[in-house]
Short mmCIF file of C-alpha atoms in Angstrom, two decimals:
data_model
loop_
_atom_site.label_atom_id
_atom_site.label_comp_id
_atom_site.label_asym_id
_atom_site.label_seq_id
_atom_site.Cartn_x
_atom_site.Cartn_y
_atom_site.Cartn_z
CA GLY M 24 -9.68 -10.54 16.85
CA VAL M 25 -8.78 -13.61 13.98
CA ASP M 26 -10.11 -15.90 16.01
CA ALA M 27 -14.11 -14.35 15.81
CA LEU M 28 -12.97 -13.00 12.16
CA VAL M 29 -12.04 -17.12 11.51
CA ALA M 30 -15.43 -18.52 13.18
CA ARG M 31 -17.72 -16.65 10.68
CA PHE M 32 -16.88 -18.50 7.93
CA TRP M 33 -15.98 -22.31 6.72
CA TRP M 34 -12.70 -23.28 4.88
CA VAL M 35 -13.58 -26.26 2.56
CA SER M 36 -12.04 -28.45 4.72
CA ARG M 37 -14.34 -27.78 7.82
CA VAL M 38 -17.12 -27.79 5.33
CA PHE M 39 -16.29 -32.21 5.21
CA GLU M 40 -15.51 -32.15 8.61
CA ALA M 41 -18.80 -31.56 9.85
CA PHE M 42 -20.32 -34.03 6.92
CA PRO M 43 -18.17 -36.98 6.09
CA LYS M 44 -21.15 -38.06 4.31
CA ALA M 45 -20.14 -35.93 1.42
CA LYS M 46 -17.17 -37.14 0.75
CA ASP M 47 -18.73 -40.00 -0.94
CA ARG M 48 -20.97 -38.01 -3.04
CA VAL M 49 -18.66 -34.44 -3.99
CA SER M 50 -16.43 -36.01 -6.77
CA LEU M 51 -12.95 -33.43 -6.84
CA GLY M 52 -15.02 -31.84 -10.28
CA LEU M 53 -17.48 -30.85 -9.02
CA LEU M 54 -15.37 -29.66 -6.07
CA LEU M 55 -13.51 -26.80 -8.62
CA SER M 56 -17.02 -26.36 -10.44
CA THR M 57 -18.36 -24.82 -7.21
CA LEU M 58 -15.37 -22.84 -5.83
CA PRO M 59 -15.29 -19.71 -7.64
CA THR M 60 -12.39 -18.55 -9.68
CA GLN M 61 -8.99 -17.31 -7.75
CA PHE M 62 -7.96 -13.58 -7.68
CA PRO M 63 -3.67 -13.46 -9.26
CA ARG M 64 -1.63 -12.23 -5.60
CA LEU M 65 -0.28 -8.75 -6.03
CA TYR M 66 3.24 -8.44 -5.31
CA SER M 67 5.24 -5.19 -5.54
CA ILE M 68 8.22 -5.12 -6.69
CA ALA M 69 11.08 -4.86 -4.40
CA SER M 70 13.61 -4.12 -6.48
CA SER M 71 14.73 -2.40 -10.05
CA SER M 72 15.08 -3.04 -13.37
CA LEU M 73 17.86 -0.14 -13.48
CA VAL M 74 20.32 -2.58 -11.06
CA SER M 75 19.06 -5.52 -11.91
CA PRO M 76 17.03 -5.87 -14.90
CA THR M 77 16.52 -10.04 -14.68
CA VAL M 78 15.65 -10.34 -11.48
CA ALA M 79 12.16 -9.32 -10.20
CA GLU M 80 12.05 -9.73 -6.17
CA VAL M 81 9.11 -9.59 -4.30
CA CYS M 82 9.57 -9.29 -0.39
CA VAL M 83 6.18 -11.97 0.97
CA GLY M 84 5.11 -12.45 4.59
CA LEU M 85 3.25 -16.15 4.87
CA VAL M 86 -0.20 -15.64 6.37
CA SER M 87 -0.85 -18.01 8.42
CA VAL M 88 -4.65 -18.22 10.36
CA ASN M 89 -5.42 -21.23 12.71
CA GLY M 90 -2.79 -23.24 10.96
CA ASN M 91 -4.16 -22.59 7.66
CA SER M 92 -1.85 -20.61 5.21
CA GLY M 93 -2.34 -18.47 2.61
CA LEU M 94 -3.53 -19.32 -0.29
CA ALA M 95 -0.14 -17.57 -2.30
CA SER M 96 1.79 -17.09 0.21
CA GLY M 97 2.27 -20.68 1.86
CA TYR M 98 2.58 -21.66 -1.27
CA LEU M 99 6.29 -19.77 -2.64
CA HIS M 100 7.19 -19.72 1.33
CA SER M 101 7.02 -24.33 0.30
CA LEU M 102 9.04 -23.32 -2.92
CA GLU M 103 12.52 -24.92 -3.09
CA VAL M 104 14.97 -22.88 -4.10
CA GLY M 105 15.25 -23.46 -8.09
CA SER M 106 12.00 -23.61 -8.19
CA HIS M 107 9.50 -22.26 -10.90
CA VAL M 108 7.25 -20.67 -10.25
CA TRP M 109 4.51 -19.33 -12.93
CA VAL M 110 3.70 -14.58 -12.17
CA ALA M 111 3.07 -11.95 -14.66
CA LEU M 112 4.37 -8.51 -14.68
CA HIS M 113 1.74 -5.97 -14.70
CA LYS M 114 2.65 -2.19 -14.98
CA ALA M 115 2.10 0.50 -12.50
CA SER M 116 2.21 3.60 -11.63
CA PHE M 117 3.56 2.71 -8.40
CA THR M 118 7.48 4.05 -9.81
CA PRO M 119 10.58 6.51 -9.06
CA PRO M 120 9.49 10.23 -9.65
CA SER M 121 10.44 10.45 -13.06
CA SER M 122 13.06 12.81 -11.97
CA GLU M 123 16.03 11.90 -9.74
CA ARG M 124 16.18 15.84 -8.15
CA ALA M 125 12.36 15.86 -6.86
CA PRO M 126 12.78 15.31 -3.18
CA THR M 127 10.16 12.63 -2.05
CA ILE M 128 8.20 10.73 0.79
CA MET M 129 7.83 7.61 1.69
CA VAL M 130 5.94 5.81 4.07
CA ALA M 131 5.55 1.72 4.38
CA ALA M 132 4.66 -0.37 7.21
CA GLY M 133 4.70 -4.40 7.31
CA THR M 134 6.48 -6.20 3.68
CA GLY M 135 4.29 -2.82 1.95
CA ILE M 136 7.99 -1.80 2.50
CA ALA M 137 8.74 -3.36 -0.54
CA PRO M 138 8.43 -0.96 -3.46
CA PHE M 139 10.76 1.57 -1.55
CA ALA M 140 13.72 -1.37 -0.94
CA GLY M 141 13.11 -0.66 -5.18
CA PHE M 142 13.28 2.91 -4.49
CA VAL M 143 16.47 2.89 -2.68
CA ARG M 144 18.68 0.60 -4.43
CA GLU M 145 17.77 2.48 -7.63
CA ARG M 146 18.81 5.66 -5.82
CA MET M 147 22.77 3.88 -4.65
CA HIS M 148 23.01 2.88 -8.32
CA LEU M 149 23.00 6.16 -9.90
CA GLY M 150 25.91 6.54 -7.75
CA ALA M 151 27.70 10.48 -7.52
CA ARG M 152 24.39 12.28 -9.48
CA PRO M 153 22.69 15.21 -7.93
CA LEU M 154 19.77 13.62 -6.01
CA GLY M 155 16.65 15.31 -3.89
CA SER M 156 15.79 14.34 -0.24
CA ALA M 157 14.45 11.60 0.31
CA GLN M 158 12.81 10.23 3.80
CA LEU M 159 11.57 6.89 4.44
CA PHE M 160 8.92 6.50 6.93
CA PHE M 161 8.22 2.46 8.11
CA GLY M 162 5.82 1.21 11.06
CA CYS M 163 6.12 -2.91 12.64
CA ARG M 164 5.47 -4.40 15.66
CA THR M 165 8.85 -5.40 16.75
CA LYS M 166 12.52 -4.64 16.57
CA PRO M 167 12.59 -8.72 14.16
CA HIS M 168 10.26 -7.87 12.30
CA VAL M 169 12.65 -4.07 10.61
CA LEU M 170 12.42 -5.37 6.94
CA TYR M 171 15.31 -3.80 4.54
CA GLU M 172 17.54 -2.64 7.05
CA PRO M 173 21.23 -3.10 6.32
CA LEU M 174 20.13 -1.79 2.73
CA PHE M 175 18.99 0.93 4.43
CA ARG M 176 21.23 2.28 6.75
CA GLU M 177 24.03 1.73 4.07
CA ALA M 178 21.77 4.43 1.50
CA LEU M 179 21.77 6.45 4.43
CA ASP M 180 25.46 6.66 5.26
CA ALA M 181 25.94 6.51 0.84
CA GLY M 182 23.57 9.88 1.19
CA ALA M 183 20.60 7.81 -0.88
CA LEU M 184 18.31 8.48 2.09
CA THR M 185 18.14 12.05 3.62
CA GLY M 186 16.43 10.04 7.34
CA TYR M 187 15.30 6.17 7.53
CA HIS M 188 12.93 6.31 9.87
CA VAL M 189 11.08 3.18 12.60
CA ALA M 190 8.25 3.16 14.23
CA LEU M 191 7.70 -0.34 16.74
CA SER M 192 3.69 -0.14 18.02
CA ARG M 193 4.48 -3.12 19.87
CA ASP M 194 8.18 -2.43 21.42
CA GLU M 195 8.07 1.10 21.75
CA GLY M 196 4.31 2.39 21.09
CA ARG M 197 5.17 4.06 18.43
CA ARG M 198 3.39 4.43 15.07
CA VAL M 199 4.18 6.16 11.73
CA PRO M 200 2.21 8.93 12.05
CA SER M 201 3.97 10.24 15.12
CA GLU M 202 7.29 9.90 13.46
CA LEU M 203 6.60 12.21 10.97
CA GLU M 204 5.27 14.74 13.22
CA ASP M 205 8.36 14.34 14.62
CA CYS M 206 9.80 16.18 11.58
CA ALA M 207 6.98 17.69 10.76
CA ALA M 208 9.66 20.89 10.14
CA LYS M 209 12.13 19.01 7.62
CA LEU M 210 8.60 17.35 6.07
CA TRP M 211 6.68 20.87 5.61
CA GLU M 212 10.04 22.26 4.57
CA VAL M 213 10.02 19.62 1.69
CA LEU M 214 6.44 18.92 1.42
CA GLN M 215 6.36 22.98 0.32
CA LYS M 216 8.50 22.02 -3.03
CA PRO M 217 6.48 21.99 -6.39
CA ASP M 218 8.57 18.74 -7.19
CA CYS M 219 7.57 16.15 -3.83
CA GLU M 220 6.49 13.42 -4.95
CA TYR M 221 4.23 12.06 -1.93
CA TYR M 222 4.28 7.76 -1.58
CA THR M 223 2.11 5.51 0.61
CA CYS M 224 2.34 2.28 0.64
CA GLY M 225 0.57 -1.07 3.21
CA ASP M 226 -2.82 -1.68 4.32
CA GLY M 227 -5.48 1.61 3.80
CA GLY M 228 -5.55 1.94 7.27
CA LEU M 229 -1.84 3.61 6.78
CA ALA M 230 -2.61 5.06 3.60
CA ASP M 231 -5.64 7.47 6.28
CA SER M 232 -3.57 7.48 9.67
CA ALA M 233 -0.89 8.97 7.48
CA TYR M 234 -2.52 11.35 5.91
CA GLU M 235 -3.92 12.37 9.34
CA GLY M 236 -0.11 13.62 10.61
CA LEU M 237 0.15 15.01 7.59
CA LEU M 238 -2.68 17.61 7.53
CA GLN M 239 -0.43 18.21 10.68
CA VAL M 240 2.14 18.56 9.99
CA ILE M 241 0.64 20.45 7.33
CA MET M 242 -1.44 22.79 9.74
CA GLN M 243 1.29 23.22 12.49
CA GLU M 244 3.96 24.10 10.48
CA GLY M 245 2.64 26.17 7.86
CA GLN M 246 0.00 27.62 10.02
CA MET M 247 -3.29 26.58 8.17
CA SER M 248 -6.74 25.04 8.55
CA ARG M 249 -8.28 21.94 8.49
CA VAL M 250 -9.90 22.50 5.02
CA ARG M 251 -6.89 24.12 3.66
CA ALA M 252 -4.89 21.45 4.93
CA VAL M 253 -7.15 19.09 3.18
CA ALA M 254 -6.45 21.47 -0.11
CA PHE M 255 -3.21 21.54 0.67
CA MET M 256 -3.61 17.21 0.15
CA ASP M 257 -5.56 17.26 -2.80
CA ALA M 258 -3.63 19.82 -5.22
CA MET M 259 -0.52 17.21 -5.06
CA ARG M 260 -2.97 15.10 -6.14
CA ALA M 261 -4.58 16.59 -8.26
CA GLN M 262 -0.96 16.75 -10.11
CA GLY M 263 -0.72 13.54 -9.52
CA ARG M 264 2.77 13.88 -7.17
CA TYR M 265 0.42 11.65 -5.21
CA HIS M 266 0.52 7.87 -4.89
CA LEU M 267 -1.06 5.45 -3.15
CA ASP M 268 -0.39 1.03 -3.54
CA ILE M 269 -2.25 -0.34 -1.67
CA TRP M 270 -4.39 -3.03 0.23
CA GLY M 271 -7.93 -2.48 1.68
CA SER M 272 -10.30 0.19 1.55
CA ILE M 273 -9.18 3.62 2.28
CA THR M 274 -11.73 6.97 3.64
CA HIS M 275 -9.48 9.93 3.18
CA GLY M 276 -9.25 11.43 -0.35
CA MET M 277 -13.91 10.52 -1.06
CA ALA M 278 -14.69 13.48 -1.33
CA PRO M 279 -13.50 14.60 -4.79
CA ARG M 280 -14.59 10.62 -5.15
CA ARG M 281 -18.29 10.59 -4.10
CA LYS M 282 -19.15 13.71 -6.41
CA ALA M 283 -17.27 12.06 -9.44
CA LEU M 284 -19.72 9.77 -8.82
CA VAL M 285 -22.39 11.92 -8.01
CA ALA M 286 -22.39 13.67 -11.91
CA ARG M 287 -21.40 10.49 -13.62
CA SER M 288 -25.02 8.84 -12.01
CA SER M 289 -26.15 12.80 -13.27
CA THR M 290 -25.62 11.54 -16.84
CA TRP M 291 -26.17 8.35 -16.66
CA LEU M 292 -30.02 9.82 -15.52
CA LYS M 293 -30.40 11.65 -18.27
CA VAL M 294 -28.99 9.41 -20.47
CA ALA M 295 -31.49 7.02 -19.31
CA ASN M 296 -34.41 10.18 -18.72
CA VAL M 297 -33.88 10.79 -22.61
CA VAL M 298 -33.82 6.58 -23.41
CA SER M 299 -37.46 6.47 -21.47
CA GLY M 300 -39.09 9.62 -21.56
CA THR M 301 -39.93 9.65 -18.30
CA ASN M 302 -38.49 12.38 -15.80
CA VAL M 303 -36.81 10.60 -13.38
CA GLY M 304 -35.47 13.69 -11.50
CA SER M 305 -32.23 13.98 -9.92
CA VAL M 306 -28.76 13.27 -7.85
CA ARG M 307 -28.12 14.91 -5.10
#
């Protein structure tokens, strides 16, 4: 659990509590020089530049472990309305389909719903223009954790969303893969279209479980073996129609990466062989 994980690591404050005499010997400058550089905390934008070009909205969950708040989330939570914050915008490839007529499948959990709030706002802004179907699957623990529900309900009524599916893991024992499998026929109809775009935003576990859920849909509705279903998803990835915005690691789709890594390693070894004049063998 969380307590066991926290017990494995020492906060700076915990070090000084354990060694109180160190407080008088460690200056602030020395302390800062020994701490690792903080990496930027990246957040997905929940607004649409088409709808509100001067606003960048983010959805931040406050992280708190044993009374210690997350560095970025705790800082943002402490700010008052009107405060100034230093930010930088990064160009990303996780954007709505280039064609508004492209059928879209969106999967998220927790604050991973943020970019899809922007996607849906943009679809609503397009008004009466013809839109492709858009299915949204969202997973969280309990009903109070359902984010942006009024927005998505409004989009559903307006036709900007074709389907809105919520899986509550604690309240109902439901998870995203179950919702995907319950909509198998509809999803298979969409997945077969050559311009279908698939998006997942959340942690690596969600990306893996949703991928497995889609494989079950393809195997069931497409009457395919697992090998053929995986090849179907690999083709979507190769065509740039499979999009991930995740934190943490994933396990699905590792075979192509492993082959690419072996190929790069083999090339490097061949170069090393030429430079050194020795036989370094091959990678298997």
